[in-house]
Short mmCIF file of C-alpha atoms in Angstrom, two decimals:
data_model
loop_
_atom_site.label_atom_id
_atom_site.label_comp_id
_atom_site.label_asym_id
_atom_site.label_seq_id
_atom_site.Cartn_x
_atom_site.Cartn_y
_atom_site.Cartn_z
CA UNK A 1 43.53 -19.41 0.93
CA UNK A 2 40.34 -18.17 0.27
CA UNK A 3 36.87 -19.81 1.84
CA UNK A 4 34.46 -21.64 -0.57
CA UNK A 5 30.75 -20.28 -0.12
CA UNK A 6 29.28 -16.66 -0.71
CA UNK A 7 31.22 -13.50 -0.39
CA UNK A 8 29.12 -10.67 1.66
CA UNK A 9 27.90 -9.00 -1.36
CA UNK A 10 26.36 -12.09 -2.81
CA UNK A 11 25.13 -13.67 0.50
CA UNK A 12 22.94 -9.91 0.92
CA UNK A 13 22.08 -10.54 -2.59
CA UNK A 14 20.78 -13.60 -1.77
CA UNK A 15 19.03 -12.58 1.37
CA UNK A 16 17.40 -9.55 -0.40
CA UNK A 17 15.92 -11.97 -3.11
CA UNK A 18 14.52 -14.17 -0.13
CA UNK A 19 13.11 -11.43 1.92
CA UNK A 20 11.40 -10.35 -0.99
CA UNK A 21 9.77 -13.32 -2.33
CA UNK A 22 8.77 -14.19 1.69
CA UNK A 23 7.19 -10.92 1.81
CA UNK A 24 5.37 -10.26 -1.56
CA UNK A 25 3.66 -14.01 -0.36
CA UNK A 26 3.08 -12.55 3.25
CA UNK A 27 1.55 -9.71 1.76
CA UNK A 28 -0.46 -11.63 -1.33
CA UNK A 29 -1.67 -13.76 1.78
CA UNK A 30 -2.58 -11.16 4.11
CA UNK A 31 -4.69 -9.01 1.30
CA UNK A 32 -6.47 -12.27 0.78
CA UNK A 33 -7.47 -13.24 4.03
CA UNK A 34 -8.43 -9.78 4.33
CA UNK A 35 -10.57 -9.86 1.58
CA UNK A 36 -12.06 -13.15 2.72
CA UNK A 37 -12.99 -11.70 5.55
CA UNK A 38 -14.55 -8.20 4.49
CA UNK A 39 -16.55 -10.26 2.01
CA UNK A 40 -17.80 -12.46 4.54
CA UNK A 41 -18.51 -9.75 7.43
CA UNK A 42 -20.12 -8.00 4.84
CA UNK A 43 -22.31 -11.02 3.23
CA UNK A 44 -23.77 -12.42 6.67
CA UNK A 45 -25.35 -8.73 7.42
CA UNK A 46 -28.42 -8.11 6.50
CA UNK A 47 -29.77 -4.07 6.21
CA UNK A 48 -33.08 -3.22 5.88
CA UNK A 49 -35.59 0.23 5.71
CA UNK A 50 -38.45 -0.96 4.68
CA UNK A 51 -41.57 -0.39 6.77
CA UNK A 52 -44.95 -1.22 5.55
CA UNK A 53 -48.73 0.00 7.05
CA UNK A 54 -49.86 -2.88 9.25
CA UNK A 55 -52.73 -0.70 10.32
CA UNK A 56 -54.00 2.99 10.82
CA UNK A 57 -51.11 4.80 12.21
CA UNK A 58 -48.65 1.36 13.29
CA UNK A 59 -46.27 0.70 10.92
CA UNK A 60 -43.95 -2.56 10.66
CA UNK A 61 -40.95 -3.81 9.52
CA UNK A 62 -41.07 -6.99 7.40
CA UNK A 63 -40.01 -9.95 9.40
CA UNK A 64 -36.81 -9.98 11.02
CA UNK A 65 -35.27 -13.70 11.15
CA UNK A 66 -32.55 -14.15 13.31
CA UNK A 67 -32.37 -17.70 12.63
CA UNK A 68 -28.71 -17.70 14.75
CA UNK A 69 -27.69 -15.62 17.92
CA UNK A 70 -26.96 -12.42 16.16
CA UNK A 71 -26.82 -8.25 16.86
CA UNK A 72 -29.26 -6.27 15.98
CA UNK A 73 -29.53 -2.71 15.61
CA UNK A 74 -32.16 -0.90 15.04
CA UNK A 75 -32.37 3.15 14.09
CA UNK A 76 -35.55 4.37 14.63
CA UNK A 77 -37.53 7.61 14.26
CA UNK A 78 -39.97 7.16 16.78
CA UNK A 79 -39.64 6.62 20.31
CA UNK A 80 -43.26 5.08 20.63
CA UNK A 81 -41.70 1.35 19.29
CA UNK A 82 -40.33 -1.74 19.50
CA UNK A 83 -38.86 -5.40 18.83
CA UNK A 84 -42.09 -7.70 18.92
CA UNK A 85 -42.23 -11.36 18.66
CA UNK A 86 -44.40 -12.44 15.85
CA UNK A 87 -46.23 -14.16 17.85
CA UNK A 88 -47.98 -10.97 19.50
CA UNK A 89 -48.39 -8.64 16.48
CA UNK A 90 -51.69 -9.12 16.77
CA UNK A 91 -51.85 -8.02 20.31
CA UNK A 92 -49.79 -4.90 20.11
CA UNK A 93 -51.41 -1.76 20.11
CA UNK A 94 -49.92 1.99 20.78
CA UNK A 95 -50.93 1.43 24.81
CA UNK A 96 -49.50 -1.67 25.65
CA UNK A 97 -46.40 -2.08 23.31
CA UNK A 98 -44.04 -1.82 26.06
CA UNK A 99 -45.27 -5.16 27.75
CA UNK A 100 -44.35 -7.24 24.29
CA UNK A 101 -41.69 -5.26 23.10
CA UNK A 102 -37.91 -6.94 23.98
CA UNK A 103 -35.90 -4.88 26.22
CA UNK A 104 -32.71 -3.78 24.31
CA UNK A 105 -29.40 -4.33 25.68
CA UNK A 106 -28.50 -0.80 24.49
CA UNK A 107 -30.02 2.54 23.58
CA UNK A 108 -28.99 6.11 22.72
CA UNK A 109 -30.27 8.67 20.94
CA UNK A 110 -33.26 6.42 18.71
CA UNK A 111 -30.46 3.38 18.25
CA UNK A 112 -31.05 0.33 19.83
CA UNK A 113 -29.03 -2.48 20.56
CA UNK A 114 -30.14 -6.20 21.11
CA UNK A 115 -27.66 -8.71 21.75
CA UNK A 116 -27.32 -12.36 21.35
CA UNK A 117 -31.28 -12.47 20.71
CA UNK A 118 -32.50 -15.34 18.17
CA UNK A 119 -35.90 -16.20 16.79
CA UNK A 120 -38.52 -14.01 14.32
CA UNK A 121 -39.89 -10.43 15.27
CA UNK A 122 -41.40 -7.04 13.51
CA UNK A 123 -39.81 -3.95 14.48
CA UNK A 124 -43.50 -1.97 14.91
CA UNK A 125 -43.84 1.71 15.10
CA UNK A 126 -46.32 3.86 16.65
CA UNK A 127 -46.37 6.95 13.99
CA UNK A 128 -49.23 9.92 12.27
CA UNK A 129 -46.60 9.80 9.59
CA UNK A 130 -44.55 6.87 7.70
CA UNK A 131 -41.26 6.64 10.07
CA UNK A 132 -37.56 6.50 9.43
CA UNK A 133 -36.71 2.24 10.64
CA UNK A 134 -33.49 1.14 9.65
CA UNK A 135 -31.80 -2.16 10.85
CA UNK A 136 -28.68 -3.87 10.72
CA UNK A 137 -28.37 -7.93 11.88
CA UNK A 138 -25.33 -8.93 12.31
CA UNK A 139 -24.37 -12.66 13.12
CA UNK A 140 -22.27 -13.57 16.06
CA UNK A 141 -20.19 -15.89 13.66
CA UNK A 142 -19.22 -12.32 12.54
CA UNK A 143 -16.41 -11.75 14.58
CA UNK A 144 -14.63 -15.01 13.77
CA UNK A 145 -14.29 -13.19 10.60
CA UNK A 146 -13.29 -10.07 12.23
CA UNK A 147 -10.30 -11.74 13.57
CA UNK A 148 -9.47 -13.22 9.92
CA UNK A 149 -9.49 -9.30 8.68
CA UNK A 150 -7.37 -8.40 11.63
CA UNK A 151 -5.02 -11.41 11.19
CA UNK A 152 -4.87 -10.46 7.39
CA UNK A 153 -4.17 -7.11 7.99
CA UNK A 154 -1.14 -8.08 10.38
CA UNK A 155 0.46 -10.26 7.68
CA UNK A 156 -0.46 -7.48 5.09
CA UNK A 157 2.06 -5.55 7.51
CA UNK A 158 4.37 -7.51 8.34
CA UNK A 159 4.71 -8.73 4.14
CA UNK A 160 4.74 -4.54 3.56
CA UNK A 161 8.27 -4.82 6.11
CA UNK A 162 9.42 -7.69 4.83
CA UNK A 163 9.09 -6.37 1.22
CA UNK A 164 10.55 -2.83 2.26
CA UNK A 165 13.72 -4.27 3.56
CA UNK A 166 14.60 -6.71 0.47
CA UNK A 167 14.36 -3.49 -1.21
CA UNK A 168 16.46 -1.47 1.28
CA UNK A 169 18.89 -3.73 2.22
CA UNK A 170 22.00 -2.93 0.77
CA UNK A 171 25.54 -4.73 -0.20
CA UNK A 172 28.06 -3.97 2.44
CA UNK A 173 30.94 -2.00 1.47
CA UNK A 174 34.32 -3.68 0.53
CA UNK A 175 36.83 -3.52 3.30
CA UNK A 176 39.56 -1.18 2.99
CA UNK A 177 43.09 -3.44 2.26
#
């Protein structure tokens, strides 16, 4: 008497056909949210190198709005510098920078970090010559999208697995009668 449902070859067929469709979506889903994710890290940055003569031998940034808590980084040439408030441009000279300028939360080698700062400053630099200023904000909503590219790139995995062994996965062999 034989049992009604699927024989093992057809039941792996079966299975195969699932694992693959589950995966190619895992995987269709994953590379999106990844995308999502790099486009949005990418689109709340801001980078800037522009630095303009504010006067005879300070040069400035144009204003840097950190209208949320954000990162900023800032690369600069000179070590005579610094993150001013707006506010006190006008009171900055080459002397007494360092009592307006914001105390990073990290330096090394011309980078500096400031963390979780908000509001509007100039990056101003002290310089005989026009000075290398580069700076990169970065909102704090950015890592909520850093965990959507990490969580993209898991599924992107685990759909590349999934995919791999509906592909694999083979028919067992017939039993020897």
């Amino acid at each position: 008497m034989r049992s009604k449902g699927f024989s093992g070859g057809t039941a792996v067929l079966v299975m195969r056909r699932k694992l693959l469709l589950v995966g190619l979506t895992i995987l269709i889903l994953g590379a999106s949210v990844t995308g999502f994710g790099l486009v949005r890290v990418e689109g709340s940055s801001t980078r800037s190198t522009r630095v303009t003569a504010y006067s005879q031998g300070e040069y400035i940034t144009s204003v840097i709005n950190l209208s949320v808590p954000s990162v900023l980084t800032v690369e600069s040439s000179s070590k005579n510098s610094g993150l001013i408030p707006v506010y006190a441009l006008s009171l900055v000279n080459e002397s007494n920078i360092y009592l307006y300028a914001v105390r990073p939360t990290a330096s090394s080698g011309g980078i500096y970090s400031y963390t979780n700062i908000s509001g509007d400053y100039y990056y101003v630099v002290f310089s005989n010559v026009t000075p290398t200023v580069s700076y990169l904000i970065t909102p704090l909503n950015a890592a909520v999208y850093a965990t959507l590219i990490f969580t993209g790139i898991v599924f992107s995995i685990v759909g590349v697995v999934a995919v791999t062994l509906g592909v694999v996965l083979r028919t067992p062999p017939k039993p020897v009668t």
